Coordinates of N, CA and C and ligand atoms in Angstrom, one line a residue:
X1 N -16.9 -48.4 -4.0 CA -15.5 -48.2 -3.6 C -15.4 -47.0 -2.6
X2 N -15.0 -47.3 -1.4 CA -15.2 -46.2 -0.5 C -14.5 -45.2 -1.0
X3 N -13.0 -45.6 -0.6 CA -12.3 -43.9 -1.6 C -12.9 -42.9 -2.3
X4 N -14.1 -43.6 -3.3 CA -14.8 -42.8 -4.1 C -16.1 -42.3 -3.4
X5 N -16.7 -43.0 -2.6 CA -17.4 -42.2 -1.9 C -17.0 -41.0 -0.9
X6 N -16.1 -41.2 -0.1 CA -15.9 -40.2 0.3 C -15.3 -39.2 -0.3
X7 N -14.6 -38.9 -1.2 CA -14.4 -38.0 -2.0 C -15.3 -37.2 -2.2
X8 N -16.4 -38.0 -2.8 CA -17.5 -37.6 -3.3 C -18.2 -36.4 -2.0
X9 N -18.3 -37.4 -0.8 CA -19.2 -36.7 0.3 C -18.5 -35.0 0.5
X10 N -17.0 -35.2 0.3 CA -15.9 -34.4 0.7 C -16.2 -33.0 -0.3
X11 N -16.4 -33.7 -1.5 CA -16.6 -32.5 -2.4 C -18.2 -31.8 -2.3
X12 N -19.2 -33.0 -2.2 CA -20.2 -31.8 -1.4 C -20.2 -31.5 -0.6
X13 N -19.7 -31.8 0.9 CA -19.5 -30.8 1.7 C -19.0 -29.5 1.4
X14 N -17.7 -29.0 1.0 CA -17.2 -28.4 0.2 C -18.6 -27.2 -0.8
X15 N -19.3 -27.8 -1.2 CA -20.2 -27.2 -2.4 C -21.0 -26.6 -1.4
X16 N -21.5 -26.9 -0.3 CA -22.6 -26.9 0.6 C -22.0 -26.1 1.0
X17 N -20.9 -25.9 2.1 CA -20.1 -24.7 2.4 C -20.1 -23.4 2.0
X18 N -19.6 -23.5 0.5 CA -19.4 -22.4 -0.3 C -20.7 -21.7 -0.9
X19 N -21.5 -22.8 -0.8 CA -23.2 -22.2 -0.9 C -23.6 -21.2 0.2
X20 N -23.3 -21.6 1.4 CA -23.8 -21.3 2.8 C -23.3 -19.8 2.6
X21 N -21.8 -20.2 2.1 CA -20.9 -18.9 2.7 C -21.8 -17.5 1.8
X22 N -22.0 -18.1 0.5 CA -22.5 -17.1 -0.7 C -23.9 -16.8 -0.5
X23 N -24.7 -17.4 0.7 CA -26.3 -17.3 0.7 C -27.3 -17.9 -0.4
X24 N -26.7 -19.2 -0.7 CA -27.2 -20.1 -1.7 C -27.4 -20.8 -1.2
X25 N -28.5 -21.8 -1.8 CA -28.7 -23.0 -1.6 C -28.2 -24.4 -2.4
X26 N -27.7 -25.0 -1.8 CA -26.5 -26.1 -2.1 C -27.4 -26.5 -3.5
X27 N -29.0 -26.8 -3.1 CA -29.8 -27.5 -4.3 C -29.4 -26.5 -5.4
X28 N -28.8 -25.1 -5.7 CA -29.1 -24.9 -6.8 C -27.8 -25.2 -8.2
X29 N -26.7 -25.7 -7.2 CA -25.8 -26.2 -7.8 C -25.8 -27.5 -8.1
X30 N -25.2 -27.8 -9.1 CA -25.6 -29.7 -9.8 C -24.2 -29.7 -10.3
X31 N -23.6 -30.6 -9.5 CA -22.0 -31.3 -9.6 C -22.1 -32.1 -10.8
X32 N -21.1 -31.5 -11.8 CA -21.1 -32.9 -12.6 C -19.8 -33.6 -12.3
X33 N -19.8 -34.8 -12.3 CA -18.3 -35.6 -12.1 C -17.8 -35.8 -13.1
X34 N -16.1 -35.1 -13.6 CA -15.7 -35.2 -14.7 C -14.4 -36.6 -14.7
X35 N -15.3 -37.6 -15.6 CA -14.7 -39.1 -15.6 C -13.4 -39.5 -16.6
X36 N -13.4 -38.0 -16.9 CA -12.2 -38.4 -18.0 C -10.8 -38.9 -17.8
X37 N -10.6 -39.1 -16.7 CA -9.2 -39.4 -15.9 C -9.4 -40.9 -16.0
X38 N -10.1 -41.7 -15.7 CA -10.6 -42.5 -15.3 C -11.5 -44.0 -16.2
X39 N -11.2 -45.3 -15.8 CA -12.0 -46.4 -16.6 C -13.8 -46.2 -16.4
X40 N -14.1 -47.0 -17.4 CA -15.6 -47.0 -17.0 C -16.3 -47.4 -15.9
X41 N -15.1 -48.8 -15.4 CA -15.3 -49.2 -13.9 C -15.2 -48.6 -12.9
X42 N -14.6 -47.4 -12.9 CA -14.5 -46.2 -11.6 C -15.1 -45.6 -12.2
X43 N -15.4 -44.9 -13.2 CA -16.8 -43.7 -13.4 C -18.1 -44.5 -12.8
X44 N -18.4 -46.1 -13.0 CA -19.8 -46.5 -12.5 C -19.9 -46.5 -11.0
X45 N -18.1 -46.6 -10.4 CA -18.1 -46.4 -9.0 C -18.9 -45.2 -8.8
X46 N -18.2 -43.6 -9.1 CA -19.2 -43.0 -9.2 C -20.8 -42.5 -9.2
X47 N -21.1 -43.2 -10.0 CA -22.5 -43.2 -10.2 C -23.3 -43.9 -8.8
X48 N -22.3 -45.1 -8.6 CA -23.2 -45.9 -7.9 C -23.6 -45.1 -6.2
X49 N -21.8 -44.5 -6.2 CA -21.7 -43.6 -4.6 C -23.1 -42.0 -5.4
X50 N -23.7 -41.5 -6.0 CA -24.8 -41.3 -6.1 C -24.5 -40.1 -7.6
X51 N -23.5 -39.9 -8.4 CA -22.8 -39.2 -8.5 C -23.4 -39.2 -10.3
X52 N -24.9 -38.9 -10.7 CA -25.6 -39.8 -11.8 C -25.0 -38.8 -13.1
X53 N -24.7 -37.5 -12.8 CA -23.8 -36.5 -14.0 C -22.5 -36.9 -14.5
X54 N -22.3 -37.5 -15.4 CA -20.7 -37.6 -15.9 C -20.2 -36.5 -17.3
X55 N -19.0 -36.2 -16.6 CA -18.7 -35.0 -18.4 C -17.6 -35.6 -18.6
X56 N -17.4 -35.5 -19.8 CA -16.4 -36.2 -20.7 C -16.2 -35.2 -21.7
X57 N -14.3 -34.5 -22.0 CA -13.7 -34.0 -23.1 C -13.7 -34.1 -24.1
X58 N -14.1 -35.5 -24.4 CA -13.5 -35.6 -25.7 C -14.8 -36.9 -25.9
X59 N -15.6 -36.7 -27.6 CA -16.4 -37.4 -28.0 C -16.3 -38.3 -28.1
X60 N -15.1 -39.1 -28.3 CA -14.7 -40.7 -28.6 C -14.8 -41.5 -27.1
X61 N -14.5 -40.7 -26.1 CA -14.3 -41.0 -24.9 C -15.4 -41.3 -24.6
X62 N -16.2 -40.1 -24.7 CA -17.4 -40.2 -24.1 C -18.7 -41.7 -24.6
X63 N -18.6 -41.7 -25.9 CA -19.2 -42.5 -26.9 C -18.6 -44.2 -26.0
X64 N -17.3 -44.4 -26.1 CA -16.8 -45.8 -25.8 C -17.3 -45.9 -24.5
X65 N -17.0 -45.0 -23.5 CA -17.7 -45.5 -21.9 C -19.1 -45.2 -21.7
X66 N -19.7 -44.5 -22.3 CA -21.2 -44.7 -22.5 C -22.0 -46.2 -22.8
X67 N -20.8 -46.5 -23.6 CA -21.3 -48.0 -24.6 C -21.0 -49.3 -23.2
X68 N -19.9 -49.1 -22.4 CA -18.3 -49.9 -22.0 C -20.2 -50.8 -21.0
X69 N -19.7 -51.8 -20.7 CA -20.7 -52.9 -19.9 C -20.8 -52.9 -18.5
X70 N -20.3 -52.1 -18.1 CA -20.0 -51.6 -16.4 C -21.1 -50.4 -16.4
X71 N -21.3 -49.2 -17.4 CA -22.0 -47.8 -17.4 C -23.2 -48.3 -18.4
X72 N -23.3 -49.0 -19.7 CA -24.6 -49.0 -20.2 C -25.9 -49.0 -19.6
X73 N -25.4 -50.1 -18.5 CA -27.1 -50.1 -17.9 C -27.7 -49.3 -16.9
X74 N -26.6 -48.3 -16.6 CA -27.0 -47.1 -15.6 C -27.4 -46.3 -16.0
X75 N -27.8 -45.3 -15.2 CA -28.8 -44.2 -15.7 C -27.8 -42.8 -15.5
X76 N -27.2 -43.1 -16.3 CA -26.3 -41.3 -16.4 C -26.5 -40.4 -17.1
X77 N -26.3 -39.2 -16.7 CA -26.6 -37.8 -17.6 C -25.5 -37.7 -18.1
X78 N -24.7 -37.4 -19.7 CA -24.0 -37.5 -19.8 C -23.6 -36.2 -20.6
X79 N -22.9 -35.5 -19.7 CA -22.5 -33.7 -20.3 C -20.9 -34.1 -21.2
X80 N -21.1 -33.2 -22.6 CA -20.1 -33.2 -23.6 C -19.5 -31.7 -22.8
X81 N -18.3 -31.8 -22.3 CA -17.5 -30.4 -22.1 C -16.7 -30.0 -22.3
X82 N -15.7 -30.8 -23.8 CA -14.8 -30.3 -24.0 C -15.1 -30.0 -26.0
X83 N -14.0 -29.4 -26.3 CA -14.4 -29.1 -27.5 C -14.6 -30.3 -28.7
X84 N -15.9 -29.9 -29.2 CA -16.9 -30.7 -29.9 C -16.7 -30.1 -32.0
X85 N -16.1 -31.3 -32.3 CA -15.9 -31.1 -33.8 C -17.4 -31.6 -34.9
X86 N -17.3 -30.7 -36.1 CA -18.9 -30.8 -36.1 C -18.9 -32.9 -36.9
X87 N -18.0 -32.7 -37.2 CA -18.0 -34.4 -37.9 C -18.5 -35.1 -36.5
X88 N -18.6 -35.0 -35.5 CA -18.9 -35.7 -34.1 C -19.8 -35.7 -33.7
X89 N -20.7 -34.6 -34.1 CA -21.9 -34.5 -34.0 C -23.0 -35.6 -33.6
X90 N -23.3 -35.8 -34.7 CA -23.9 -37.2 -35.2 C -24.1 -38.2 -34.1
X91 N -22.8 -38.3 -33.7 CA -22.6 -39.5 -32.6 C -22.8 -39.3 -31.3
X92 N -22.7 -38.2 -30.7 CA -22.7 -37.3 -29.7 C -24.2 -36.8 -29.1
X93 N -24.7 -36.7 -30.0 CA -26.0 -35.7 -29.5 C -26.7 -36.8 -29.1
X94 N -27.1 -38.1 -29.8 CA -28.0 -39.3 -29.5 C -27.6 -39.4 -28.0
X95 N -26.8 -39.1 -27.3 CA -26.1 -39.4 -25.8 C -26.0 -38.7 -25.1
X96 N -26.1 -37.3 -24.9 CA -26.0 -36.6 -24.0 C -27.3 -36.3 -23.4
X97 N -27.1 -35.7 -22.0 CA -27.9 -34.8 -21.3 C -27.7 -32.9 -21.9
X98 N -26.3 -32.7 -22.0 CA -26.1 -31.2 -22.1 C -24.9 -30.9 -22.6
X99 N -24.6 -30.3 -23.9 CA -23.7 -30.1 -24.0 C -23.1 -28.6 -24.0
X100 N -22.1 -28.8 -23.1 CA -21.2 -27.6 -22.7 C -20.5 -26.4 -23.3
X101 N -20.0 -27.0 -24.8 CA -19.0 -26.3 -25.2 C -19.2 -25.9 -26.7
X102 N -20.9 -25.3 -26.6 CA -21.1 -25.1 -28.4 C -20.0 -23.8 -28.4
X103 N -19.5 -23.9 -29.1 CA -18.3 -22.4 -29.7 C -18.0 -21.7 -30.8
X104 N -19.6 -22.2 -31.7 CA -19.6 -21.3 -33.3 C -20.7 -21.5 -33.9
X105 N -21.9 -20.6 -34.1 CA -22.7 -20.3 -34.8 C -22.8 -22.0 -35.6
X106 N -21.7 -22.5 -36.7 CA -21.8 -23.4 -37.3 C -21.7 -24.9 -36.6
X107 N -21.4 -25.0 -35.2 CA -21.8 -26.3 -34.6 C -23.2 -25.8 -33.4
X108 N -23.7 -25.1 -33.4 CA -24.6 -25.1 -33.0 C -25.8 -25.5 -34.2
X109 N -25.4 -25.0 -35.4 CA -26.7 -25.1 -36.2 C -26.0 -26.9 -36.8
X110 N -25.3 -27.8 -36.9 CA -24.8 -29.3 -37.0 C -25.8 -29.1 -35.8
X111 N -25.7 -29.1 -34.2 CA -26.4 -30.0 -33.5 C -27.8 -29.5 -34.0
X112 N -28.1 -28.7 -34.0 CA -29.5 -28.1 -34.3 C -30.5 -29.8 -35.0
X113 N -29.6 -29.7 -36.1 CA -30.1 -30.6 -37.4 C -30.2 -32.0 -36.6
X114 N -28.7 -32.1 -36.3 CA -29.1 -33.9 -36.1 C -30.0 -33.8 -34.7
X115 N -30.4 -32.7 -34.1 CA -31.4 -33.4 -32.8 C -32.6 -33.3 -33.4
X116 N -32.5 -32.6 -34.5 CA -33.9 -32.0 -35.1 C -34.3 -34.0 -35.7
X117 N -33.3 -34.3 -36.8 CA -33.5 -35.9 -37.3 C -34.0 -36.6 -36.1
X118 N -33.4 -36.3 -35.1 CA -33.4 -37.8 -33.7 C -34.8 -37.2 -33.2
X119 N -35.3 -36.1 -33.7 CA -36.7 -35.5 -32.6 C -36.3 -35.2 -31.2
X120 N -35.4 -34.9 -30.9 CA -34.8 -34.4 -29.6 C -35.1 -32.9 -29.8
X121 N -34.7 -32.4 -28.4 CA -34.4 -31.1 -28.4 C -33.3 -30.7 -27.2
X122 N -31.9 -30.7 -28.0 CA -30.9 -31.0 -27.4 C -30.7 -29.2 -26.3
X123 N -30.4 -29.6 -25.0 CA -29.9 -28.4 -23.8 C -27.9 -28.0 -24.2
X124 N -28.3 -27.2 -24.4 CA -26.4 -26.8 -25.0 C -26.5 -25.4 -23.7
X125 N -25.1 -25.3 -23.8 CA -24.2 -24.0 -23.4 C -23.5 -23.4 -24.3
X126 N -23.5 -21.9 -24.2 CA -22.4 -21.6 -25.2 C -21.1 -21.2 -24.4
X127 N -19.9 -22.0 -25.2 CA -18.7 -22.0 -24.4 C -18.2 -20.3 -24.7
X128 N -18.0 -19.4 -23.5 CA -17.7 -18.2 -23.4 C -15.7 -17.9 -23.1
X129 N -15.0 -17.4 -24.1 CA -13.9 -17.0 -23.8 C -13.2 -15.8 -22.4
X130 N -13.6 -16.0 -21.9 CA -13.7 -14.8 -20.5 C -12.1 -14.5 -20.2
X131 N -11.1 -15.2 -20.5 CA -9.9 -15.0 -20.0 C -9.1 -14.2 -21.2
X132 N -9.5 -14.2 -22.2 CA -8.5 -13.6 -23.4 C -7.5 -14.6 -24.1
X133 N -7.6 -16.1 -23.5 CA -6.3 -16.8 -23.6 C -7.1 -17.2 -25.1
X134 N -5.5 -16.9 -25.8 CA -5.5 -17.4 -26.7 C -5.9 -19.1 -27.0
X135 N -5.2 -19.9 -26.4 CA -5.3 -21.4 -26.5 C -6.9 -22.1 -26.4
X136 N -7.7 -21.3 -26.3 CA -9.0 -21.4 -25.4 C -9.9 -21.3 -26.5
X137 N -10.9 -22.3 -26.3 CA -11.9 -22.1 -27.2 C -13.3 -21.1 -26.9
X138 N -13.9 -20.8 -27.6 CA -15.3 -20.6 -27.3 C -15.4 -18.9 -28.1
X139 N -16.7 -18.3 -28.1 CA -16.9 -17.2 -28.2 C -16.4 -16.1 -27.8
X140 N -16.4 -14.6 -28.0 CA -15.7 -13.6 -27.2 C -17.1 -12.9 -26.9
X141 N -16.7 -12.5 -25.8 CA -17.9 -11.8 -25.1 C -18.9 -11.0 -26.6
X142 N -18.1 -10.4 -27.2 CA -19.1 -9.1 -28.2 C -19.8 -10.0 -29.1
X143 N -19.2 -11.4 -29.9 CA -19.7 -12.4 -30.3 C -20.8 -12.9 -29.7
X144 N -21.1 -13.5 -28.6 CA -21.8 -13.6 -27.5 C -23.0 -13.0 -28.2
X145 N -22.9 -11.5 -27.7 CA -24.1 -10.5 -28.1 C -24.6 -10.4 -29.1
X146 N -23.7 -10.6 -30.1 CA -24.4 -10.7 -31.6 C -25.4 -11.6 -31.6
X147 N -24.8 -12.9 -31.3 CA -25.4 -14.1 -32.1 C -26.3 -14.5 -31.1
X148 N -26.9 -14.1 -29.8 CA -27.9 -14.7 -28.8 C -29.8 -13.9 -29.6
X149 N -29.2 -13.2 -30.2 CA -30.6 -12.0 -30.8 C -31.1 -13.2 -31.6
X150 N -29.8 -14.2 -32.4 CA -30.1 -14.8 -34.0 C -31.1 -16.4 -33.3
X151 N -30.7 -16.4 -31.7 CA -31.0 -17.8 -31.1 C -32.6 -18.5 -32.0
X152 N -33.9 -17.8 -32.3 CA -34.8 -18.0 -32.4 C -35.0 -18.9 -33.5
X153 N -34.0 -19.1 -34.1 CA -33.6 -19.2 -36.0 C -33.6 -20.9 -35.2
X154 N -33.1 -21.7 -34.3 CA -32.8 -23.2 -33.8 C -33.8 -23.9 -33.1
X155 N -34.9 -24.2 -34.0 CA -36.5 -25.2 -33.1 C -35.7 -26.4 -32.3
X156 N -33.9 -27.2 -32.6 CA -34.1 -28.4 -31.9 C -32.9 -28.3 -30.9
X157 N -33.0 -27.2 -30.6 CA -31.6 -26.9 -29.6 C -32.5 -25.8 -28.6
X158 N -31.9 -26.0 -26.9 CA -32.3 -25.4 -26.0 C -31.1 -24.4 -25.1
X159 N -30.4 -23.5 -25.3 CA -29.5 -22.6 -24.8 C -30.1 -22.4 -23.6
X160 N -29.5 -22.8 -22.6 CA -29.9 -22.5 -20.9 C -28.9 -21.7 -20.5
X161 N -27.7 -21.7 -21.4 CA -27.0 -20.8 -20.1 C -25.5 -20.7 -21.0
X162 N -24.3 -20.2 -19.9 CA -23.2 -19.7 -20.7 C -22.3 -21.5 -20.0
X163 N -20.5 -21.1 -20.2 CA -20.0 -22.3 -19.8 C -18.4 -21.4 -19.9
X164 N -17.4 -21.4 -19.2 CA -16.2 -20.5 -19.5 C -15.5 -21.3 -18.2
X165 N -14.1 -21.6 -19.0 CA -13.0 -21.6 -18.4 C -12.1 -20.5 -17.6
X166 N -11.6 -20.8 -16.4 CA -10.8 -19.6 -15.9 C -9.5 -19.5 -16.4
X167 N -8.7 -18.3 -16.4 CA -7.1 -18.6 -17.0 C -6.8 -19.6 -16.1
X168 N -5.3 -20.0 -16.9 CA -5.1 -21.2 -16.4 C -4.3 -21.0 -15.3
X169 N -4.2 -20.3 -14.6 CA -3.4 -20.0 -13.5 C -3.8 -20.9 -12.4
X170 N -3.2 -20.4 -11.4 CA -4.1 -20.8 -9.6 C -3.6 -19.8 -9.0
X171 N -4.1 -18.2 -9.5 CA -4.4 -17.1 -9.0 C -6.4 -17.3 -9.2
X172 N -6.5 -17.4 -7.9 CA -8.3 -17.4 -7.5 C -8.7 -15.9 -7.9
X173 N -8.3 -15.1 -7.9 CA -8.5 -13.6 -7.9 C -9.0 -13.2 -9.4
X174 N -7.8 -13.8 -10.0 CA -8.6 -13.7 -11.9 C -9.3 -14.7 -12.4
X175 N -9.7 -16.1 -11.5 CA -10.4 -16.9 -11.9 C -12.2 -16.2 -11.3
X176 N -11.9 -15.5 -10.2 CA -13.5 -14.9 -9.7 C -13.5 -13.6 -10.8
X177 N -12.3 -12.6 -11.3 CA -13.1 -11.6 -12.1 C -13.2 -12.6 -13.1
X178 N -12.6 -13.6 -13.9 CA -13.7 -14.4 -15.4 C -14.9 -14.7 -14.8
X179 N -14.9 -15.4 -13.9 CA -16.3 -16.0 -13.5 C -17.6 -14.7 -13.1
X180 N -16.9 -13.8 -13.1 CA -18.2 -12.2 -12.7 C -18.5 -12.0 -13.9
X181 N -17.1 -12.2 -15.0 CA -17.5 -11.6 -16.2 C -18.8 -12.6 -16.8
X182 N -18.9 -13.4 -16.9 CA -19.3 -14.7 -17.7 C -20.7 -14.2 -16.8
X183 N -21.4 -14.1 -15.4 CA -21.9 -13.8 -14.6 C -23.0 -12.8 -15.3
X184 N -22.2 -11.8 -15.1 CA -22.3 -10.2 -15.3 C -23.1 -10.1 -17.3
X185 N -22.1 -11.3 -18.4 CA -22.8 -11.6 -19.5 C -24.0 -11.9 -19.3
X186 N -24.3 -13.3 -18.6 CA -25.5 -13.4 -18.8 C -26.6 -12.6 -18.3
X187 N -26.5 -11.8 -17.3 CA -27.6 -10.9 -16.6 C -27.6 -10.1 -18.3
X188 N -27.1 -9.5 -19.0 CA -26.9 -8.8 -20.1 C -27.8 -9.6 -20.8
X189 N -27.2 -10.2 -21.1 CA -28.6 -11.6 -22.3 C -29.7 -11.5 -21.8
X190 N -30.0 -11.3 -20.5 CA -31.8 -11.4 -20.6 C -32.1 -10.8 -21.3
X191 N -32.0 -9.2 -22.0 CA -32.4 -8.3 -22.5 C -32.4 -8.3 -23.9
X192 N -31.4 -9.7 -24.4 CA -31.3 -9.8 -25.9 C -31.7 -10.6 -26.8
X193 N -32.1 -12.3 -25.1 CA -32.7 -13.2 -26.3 C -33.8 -12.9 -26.5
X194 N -34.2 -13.8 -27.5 CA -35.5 -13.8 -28.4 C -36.4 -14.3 -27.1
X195 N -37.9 -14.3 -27.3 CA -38.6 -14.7 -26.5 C -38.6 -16.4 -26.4
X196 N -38.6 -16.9 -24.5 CA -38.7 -18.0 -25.0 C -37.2 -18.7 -25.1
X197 N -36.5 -17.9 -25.0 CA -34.9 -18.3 -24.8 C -34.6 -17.9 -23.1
X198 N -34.4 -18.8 -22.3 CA -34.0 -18.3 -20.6 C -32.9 -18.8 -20.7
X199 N -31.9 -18.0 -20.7 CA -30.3 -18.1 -20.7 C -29.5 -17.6 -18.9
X200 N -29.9 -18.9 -18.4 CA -29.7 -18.7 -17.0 C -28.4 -19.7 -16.2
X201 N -28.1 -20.5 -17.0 CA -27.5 -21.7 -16.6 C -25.7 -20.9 -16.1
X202 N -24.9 -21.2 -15.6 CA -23.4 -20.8 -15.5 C -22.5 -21.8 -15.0
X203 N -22.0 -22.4 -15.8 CA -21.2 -23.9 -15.4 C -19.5 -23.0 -15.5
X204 N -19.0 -23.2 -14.6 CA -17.7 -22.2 -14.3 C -17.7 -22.9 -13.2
X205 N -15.8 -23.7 -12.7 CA -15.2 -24.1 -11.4 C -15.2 -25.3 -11.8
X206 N -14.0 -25.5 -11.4 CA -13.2 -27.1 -11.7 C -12.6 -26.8 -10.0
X207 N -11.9 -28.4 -10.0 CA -11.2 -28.5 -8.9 C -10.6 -27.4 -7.9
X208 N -10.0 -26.7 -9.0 CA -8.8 -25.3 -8.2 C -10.0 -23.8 -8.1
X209 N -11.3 -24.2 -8.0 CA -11.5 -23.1 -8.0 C -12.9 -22.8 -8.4
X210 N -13.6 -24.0 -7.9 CA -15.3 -24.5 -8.2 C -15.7 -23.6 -7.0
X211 N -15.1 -23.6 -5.7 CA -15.8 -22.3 -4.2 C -16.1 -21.0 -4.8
X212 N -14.8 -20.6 -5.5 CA -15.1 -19.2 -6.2 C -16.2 -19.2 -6.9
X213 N -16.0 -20.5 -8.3 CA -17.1 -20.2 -9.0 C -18.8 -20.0 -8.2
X214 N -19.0 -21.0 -7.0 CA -19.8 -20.7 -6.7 C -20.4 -19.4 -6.0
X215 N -19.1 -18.7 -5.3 CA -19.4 -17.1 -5.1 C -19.8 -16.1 -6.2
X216 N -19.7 -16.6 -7.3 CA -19.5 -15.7 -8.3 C -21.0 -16.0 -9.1
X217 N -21.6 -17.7 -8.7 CA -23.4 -17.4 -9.3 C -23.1 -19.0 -9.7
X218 N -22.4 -19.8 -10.0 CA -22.2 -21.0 -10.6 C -23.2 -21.6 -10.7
X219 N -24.0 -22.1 -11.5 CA -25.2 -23.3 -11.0 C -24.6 -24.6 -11.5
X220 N -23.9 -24.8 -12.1 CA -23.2 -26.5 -12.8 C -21.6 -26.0 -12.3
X221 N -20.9 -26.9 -11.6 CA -19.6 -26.6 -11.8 C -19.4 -28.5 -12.1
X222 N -17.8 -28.4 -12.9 CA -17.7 -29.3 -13.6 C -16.2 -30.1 -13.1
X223 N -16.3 -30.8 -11.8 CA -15.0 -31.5 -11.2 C -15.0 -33.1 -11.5
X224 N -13.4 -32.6 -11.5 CA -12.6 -33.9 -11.8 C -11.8 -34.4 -10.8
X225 N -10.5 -33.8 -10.5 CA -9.5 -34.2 -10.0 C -10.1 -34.5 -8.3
X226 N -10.6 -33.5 -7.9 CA -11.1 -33.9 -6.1 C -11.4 -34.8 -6.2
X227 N -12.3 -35.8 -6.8 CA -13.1 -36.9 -7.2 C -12.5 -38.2 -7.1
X228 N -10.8 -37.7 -7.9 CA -10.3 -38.7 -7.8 C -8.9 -39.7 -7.2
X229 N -9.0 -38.2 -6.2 CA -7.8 -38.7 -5.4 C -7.6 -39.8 -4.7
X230 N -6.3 -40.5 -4.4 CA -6.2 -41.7 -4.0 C -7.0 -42.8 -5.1
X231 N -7.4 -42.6 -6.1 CA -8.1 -43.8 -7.0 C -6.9 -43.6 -8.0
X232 N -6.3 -43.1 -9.0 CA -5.6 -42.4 -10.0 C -4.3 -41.7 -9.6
Ligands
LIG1 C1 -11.0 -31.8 -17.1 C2 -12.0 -30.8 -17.1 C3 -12.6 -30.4 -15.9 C4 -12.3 -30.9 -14.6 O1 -11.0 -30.4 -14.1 P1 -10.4 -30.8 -12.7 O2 -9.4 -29.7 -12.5 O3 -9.8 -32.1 -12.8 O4 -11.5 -30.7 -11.7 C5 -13.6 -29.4 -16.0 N1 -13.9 -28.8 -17.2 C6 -13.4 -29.2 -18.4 C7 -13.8 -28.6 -19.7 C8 -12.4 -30.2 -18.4 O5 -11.8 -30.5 -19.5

């Protein structure tokens, strides 16, 4: 579907830009396409225009279009990034590439177990509260510190990095100081994980505000809407 390709091209140019502008390299950023807006027959559009990352909100979502006969036979990475209930577990981890949004000591140790049963060794983020907003899931920064010392305690889970939402505004200004903060955390964590834990990864920037994130260190930003205009 052209529309979807070009979109697509539009938003990496766009990434490549904001790379340039920050003295990065475009390769160190990895677009995931967030298909949640959207049928399984325009997410495979996607994929097909080259686009092989899909993140999905919500587990049931992600589970049904994973399965759907348009995406089965493709080869997609498929990132969980919205909040993950531990009853979901189970179903979830067998299918992912990376999930985004661990946000409590007690669903990190649920995935732990069931990747441990599947013999996996599941790549998680922990989802970071950086804005204060109440409505918002994830850890609080002091949290964070505590519990990255305890990481060594989980043989079937791999912590690469942090994951945080900006307030909800479209003021860019407080979405770059969350993104420094979230930033500025993980340089802090080098010093705390256990050995053997590289906590480098920073998935921060959606549509309104993925350029900042990448000024601010982003390596995964996680777009939806650019993706889908004119299709939706
Ligand atoms: C929907 C969603 C996105 C993408 O948002 P857009 O503004 O449509 O780019 C990114 N991250 C999470 C966690 C989401 O739920």
């Amino acid at each position: 579907m052209q529309v979807i390709r070009d979109n697509l091209a539009r938003v990496r140019e766009r990434v490549a830009a904001a790379a340039e502008r920050a003295g990065r390299k475009p390769s160190e950023i990895l677009l995931v396409g967030v298909s949640k807006y959207v049928s399984a027959a325009l997410s495979a559009e996607l994929v097909a225009a080259g686009c092989i990352d899909l993140g999905e909100n919500r587990p049931q979502q992600l589970c049904e279009k994973a399965a759907a006969d348009e995406v089965a036979p493709l080869n997609v990475r498929w990132h969980m990034i919205g909040h993950l209930q531990r009853n979901k577990v189970a179903r979830t981890v067998p299918l992912v590439s990376m999930i985004h949004s661990v946000d409590s000591p007690r669903l990190l140790k649920a995935i732990d177990q069931t990747a441990s049963e599947l013999g996996k060794c599941q790549p998680v983020l922990l989802e970071v509260n950086c804005s204060g907003d109440a409505e918002k899931h994830g850890f609080t920064e002091s949290e964070v510190r505590d519990f990255v010392p305890q990481l060594s305690e989980f043989s079937s889970v791999e912590v690469r990095g942090l994951m945080t939402m900006a307030a909800g505004s479209r003021d860019l200004t407080t979405a770059a100081a969350n993104f420094a903060t979230l930033r500025n955390l993980r340089d802090e964590l080098g010093t705390l994980a256990p050995a053997g834990v590289e906590i480098a990864d920073l998935s921060m920037g959606m549509t309104a505000d993925f350029e900042v994130a990448i000024a601010e260190g982003a390596t995964i930003i996680r777009v939806g809407s650019a993706l889908w205009e004119g299709v939706v």
